[in-house]
mmCIF file with all atom_site columns, C-alpha atoms in Angstrom:
data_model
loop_
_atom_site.group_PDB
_atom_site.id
_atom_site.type_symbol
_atom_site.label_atom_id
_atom_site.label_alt_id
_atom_site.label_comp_id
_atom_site.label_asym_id
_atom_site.label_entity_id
_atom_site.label_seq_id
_atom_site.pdbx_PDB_ins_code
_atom_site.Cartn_x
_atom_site.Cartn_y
_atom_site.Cartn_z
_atom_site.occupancy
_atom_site.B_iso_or_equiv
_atom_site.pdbx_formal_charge
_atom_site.auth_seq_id
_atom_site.auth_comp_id
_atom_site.auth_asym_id
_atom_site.auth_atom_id
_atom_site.pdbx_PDB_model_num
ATOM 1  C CA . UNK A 1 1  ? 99.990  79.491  62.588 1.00 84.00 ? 1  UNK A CA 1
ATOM 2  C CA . UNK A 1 2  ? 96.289  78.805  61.329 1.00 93.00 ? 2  UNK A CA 1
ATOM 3  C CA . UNK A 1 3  ? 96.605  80.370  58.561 1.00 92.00 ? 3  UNK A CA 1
ATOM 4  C CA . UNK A 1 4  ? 98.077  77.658  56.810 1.00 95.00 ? 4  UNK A CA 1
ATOM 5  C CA . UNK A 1 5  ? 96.151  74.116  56.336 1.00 95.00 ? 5  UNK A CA 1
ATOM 6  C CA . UNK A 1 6  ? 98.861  72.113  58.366 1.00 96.00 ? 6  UNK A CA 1
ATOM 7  C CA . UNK A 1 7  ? 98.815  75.137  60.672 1.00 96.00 ? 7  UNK A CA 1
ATOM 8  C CA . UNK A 1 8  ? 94.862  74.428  61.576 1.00 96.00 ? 8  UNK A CA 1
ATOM 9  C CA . UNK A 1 9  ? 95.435  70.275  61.483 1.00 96.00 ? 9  UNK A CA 1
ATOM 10 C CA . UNK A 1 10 ? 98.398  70.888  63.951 1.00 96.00 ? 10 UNK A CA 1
ATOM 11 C CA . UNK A 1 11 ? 95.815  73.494  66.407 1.00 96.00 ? 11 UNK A CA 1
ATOM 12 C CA . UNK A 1 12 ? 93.251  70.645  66.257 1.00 96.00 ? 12 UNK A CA 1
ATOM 13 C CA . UNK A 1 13 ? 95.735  67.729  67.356 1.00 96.00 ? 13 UNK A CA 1
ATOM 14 C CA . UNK A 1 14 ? 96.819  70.240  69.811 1.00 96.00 ? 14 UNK A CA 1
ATOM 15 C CA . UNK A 1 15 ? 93.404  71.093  71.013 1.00 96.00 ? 15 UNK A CA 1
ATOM 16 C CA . UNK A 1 16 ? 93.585  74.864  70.575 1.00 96.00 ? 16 UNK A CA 1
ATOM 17 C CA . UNK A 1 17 ? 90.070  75.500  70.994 1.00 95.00 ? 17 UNK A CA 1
ATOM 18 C CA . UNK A 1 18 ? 89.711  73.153  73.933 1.00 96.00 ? 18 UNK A CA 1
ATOM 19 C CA . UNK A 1 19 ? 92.526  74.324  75.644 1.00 96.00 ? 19 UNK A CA 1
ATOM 20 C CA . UNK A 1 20 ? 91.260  77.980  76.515 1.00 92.00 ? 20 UNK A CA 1
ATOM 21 C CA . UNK A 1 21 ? 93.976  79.397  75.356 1.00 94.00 ? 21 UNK A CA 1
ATOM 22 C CA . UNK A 1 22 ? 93.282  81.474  72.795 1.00 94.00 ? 22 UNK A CA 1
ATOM 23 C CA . UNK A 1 23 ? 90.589  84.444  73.204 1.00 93.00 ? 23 UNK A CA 1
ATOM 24 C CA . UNK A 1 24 ? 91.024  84.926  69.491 1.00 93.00 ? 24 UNK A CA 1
ATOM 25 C CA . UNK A 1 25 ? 92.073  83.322  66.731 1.00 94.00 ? 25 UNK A CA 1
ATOM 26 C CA . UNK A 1 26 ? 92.692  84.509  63.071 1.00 92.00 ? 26 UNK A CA 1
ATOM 27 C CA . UNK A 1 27 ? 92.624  82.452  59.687 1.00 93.00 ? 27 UNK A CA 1
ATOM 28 C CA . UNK A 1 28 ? 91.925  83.182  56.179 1.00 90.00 ? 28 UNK A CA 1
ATOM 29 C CA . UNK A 1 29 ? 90.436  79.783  55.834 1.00 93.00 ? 29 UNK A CA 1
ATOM 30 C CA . UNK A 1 30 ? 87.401  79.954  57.739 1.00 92.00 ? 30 UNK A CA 1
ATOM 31 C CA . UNK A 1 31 ? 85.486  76.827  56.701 1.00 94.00 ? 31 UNK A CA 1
ATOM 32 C CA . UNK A 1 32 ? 89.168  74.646  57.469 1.00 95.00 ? 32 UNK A CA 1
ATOM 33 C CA . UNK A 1 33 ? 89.370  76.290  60.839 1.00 95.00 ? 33 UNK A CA 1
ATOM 34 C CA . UNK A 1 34 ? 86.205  75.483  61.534 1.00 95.00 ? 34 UNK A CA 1
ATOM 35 C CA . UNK A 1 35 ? 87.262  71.421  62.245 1.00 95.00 ? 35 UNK A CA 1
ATOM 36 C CA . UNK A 1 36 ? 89.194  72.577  65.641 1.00 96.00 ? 36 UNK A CA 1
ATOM 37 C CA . UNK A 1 37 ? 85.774  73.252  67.116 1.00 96.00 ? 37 UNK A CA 1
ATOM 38 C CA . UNK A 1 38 ? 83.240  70.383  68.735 1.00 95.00 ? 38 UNK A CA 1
ATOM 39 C CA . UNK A 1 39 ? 79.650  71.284  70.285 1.00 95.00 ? 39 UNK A CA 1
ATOM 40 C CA . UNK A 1 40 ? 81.683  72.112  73.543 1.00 95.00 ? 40 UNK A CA 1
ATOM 41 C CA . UNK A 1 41 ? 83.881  74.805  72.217 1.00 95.00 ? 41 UNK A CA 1
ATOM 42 C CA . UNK A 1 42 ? 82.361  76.613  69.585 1.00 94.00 ? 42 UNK A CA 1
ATOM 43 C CA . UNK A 1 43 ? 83.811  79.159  67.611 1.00 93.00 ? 43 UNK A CA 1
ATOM 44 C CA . UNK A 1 44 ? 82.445  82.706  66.925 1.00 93.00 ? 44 UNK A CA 1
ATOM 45 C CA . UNK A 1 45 ? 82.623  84.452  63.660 1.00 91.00 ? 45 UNK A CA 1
ATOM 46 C CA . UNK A 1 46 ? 83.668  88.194  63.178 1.00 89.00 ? 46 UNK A CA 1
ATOM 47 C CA . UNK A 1 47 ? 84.872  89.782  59.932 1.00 88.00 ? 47 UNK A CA 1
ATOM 48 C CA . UNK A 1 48 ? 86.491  93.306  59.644 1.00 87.00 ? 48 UNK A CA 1
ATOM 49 C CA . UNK A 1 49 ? 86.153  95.062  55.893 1.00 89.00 ? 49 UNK A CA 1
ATOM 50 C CA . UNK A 1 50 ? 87.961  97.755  54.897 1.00 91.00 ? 50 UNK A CA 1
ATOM 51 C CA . UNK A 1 51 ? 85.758  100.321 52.086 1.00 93.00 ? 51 UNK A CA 1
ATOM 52 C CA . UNK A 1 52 ? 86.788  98.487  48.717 1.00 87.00 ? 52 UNK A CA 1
ATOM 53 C CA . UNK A 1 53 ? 87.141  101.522 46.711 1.00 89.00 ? 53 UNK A CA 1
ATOM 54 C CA . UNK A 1 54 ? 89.440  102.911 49.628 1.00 93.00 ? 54 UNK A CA 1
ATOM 55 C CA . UNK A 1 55 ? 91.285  99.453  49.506 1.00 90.00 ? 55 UNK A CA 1
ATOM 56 C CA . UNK A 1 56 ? 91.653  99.341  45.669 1.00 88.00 ? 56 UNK A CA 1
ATOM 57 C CA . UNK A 1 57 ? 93.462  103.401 45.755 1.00 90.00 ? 57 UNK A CA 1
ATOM 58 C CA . UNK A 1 58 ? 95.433  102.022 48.525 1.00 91.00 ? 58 UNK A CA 1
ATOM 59 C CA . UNK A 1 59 ? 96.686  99.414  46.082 1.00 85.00 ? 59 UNK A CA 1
ATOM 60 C CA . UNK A 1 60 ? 97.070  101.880 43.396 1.00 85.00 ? 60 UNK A CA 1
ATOM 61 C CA . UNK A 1 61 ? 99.251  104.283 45.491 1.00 85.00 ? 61 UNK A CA 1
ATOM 62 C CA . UNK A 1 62 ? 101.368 101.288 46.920 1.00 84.00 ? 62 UNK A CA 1
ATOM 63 C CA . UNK A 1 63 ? 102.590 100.677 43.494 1.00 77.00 ? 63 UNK A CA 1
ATOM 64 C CA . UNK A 1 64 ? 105.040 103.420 43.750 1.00 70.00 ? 64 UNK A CA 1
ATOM 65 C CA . UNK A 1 65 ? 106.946 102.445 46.929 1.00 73.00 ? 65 UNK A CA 1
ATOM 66 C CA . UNK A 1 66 ? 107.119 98.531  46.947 1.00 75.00 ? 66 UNK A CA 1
ATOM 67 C CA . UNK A 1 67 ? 110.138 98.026  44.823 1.00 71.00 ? 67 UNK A CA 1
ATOM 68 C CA . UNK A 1 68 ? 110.886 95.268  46.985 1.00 74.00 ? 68 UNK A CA 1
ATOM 69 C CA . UNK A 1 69 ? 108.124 93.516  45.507 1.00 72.00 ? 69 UNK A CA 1
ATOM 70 C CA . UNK A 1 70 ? 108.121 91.519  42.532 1.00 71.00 ? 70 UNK A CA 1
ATOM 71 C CA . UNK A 1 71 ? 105.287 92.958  39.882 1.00 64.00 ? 71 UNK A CA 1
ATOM 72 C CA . UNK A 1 72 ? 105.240 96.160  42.198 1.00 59.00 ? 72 UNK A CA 1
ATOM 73 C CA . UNK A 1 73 ? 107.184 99.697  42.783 1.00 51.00 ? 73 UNK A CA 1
ATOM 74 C CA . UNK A 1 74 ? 106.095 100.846 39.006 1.00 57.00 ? 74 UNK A CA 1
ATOM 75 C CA . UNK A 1 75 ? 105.493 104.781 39.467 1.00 59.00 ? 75 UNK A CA 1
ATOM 76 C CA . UNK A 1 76 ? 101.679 104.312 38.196 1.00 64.00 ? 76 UNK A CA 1
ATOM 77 C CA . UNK A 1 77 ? 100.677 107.533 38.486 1.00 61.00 ? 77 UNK A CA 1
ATOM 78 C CA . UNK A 1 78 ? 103.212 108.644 35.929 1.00 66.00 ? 78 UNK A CA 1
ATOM 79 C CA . UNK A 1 79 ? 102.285 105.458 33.734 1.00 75.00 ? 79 UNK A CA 1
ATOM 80 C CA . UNK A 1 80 ? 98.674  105.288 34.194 1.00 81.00 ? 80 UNK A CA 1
ATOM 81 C CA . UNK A 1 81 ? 95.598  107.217 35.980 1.00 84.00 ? 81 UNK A CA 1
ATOM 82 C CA . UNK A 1 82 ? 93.972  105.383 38.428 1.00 85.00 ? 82 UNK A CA 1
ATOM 83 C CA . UNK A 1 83 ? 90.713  105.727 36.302 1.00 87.00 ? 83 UNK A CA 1
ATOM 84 C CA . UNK A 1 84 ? 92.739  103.627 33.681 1.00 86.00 ? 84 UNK A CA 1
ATOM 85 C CA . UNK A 1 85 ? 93.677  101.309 36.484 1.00 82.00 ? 85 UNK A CA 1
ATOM 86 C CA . UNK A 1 86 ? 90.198  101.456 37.507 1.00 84.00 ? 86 UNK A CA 1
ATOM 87 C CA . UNK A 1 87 ? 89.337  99.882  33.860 1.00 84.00 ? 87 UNK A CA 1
ATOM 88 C CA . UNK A 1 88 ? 92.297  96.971  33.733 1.00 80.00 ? 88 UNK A CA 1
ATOM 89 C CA . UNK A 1 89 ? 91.160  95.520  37.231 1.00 76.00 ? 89 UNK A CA 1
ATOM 90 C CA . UNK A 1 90 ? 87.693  96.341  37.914 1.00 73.00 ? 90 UNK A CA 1
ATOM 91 C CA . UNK A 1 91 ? 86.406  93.445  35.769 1.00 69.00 ? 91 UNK A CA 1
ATOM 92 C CA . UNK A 1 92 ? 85.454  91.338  38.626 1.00 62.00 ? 92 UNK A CA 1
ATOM 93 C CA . UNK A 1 93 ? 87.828  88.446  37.263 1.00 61.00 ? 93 UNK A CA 1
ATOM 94 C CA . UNK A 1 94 ? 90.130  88.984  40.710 1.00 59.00 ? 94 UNK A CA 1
ATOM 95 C CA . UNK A 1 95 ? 87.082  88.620  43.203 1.00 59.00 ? 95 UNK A CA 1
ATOM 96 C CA . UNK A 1 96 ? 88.188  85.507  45.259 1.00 56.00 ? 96 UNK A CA 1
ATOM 97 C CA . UNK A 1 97 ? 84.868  86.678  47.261 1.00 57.00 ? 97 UNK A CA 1
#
């Protein structure tokens, strides 16, 4: 799998992108993946976004059924509104991006 560092160093010994193989290939770690390609096989970028304020009451909603998850499955709605929510993780601290 590449979307794990030794994951992209094993496609590149392997030759994934020179091999044809793959029409597609999907990584969080864009700028690693990037090594498997030369000048000959280039790669092509495409992202897919979902709306972030659809994404973020996703999140809030998924609270109350993943009990399987550690940190999760706390009925949320009953504890706190989602404007409330909206306030504790809205603080741009979390953006990765």
């Amino acid at each position: 799998a590449v979307a794990t560092p030794g994951g992209i160093i094993r496609a590149k010994q392997l030759g994934l992108a020179q091999s044809g193989l793959a029409d597609a290939i999907v990584s969080p770690l864009i700028h690693e993946l990037a090594s498997i390609f030369d000048q000959s096989h280039r790669g092509v970028v495409f992202t897919m976004f979902r709306h972030p304020v659809e994404r973020f009451v996703s999140t809030y909603n998924y609270h109350d059924y993943a009990t399987w998850e550690e940190n999760r499955g706390h009925n949320l709605r009953g504890d706190i509104s989602l404007e409330d929510y909206a306030r504790l993780h809205l603080d741009g601290s979390s953006n990765w991006m």
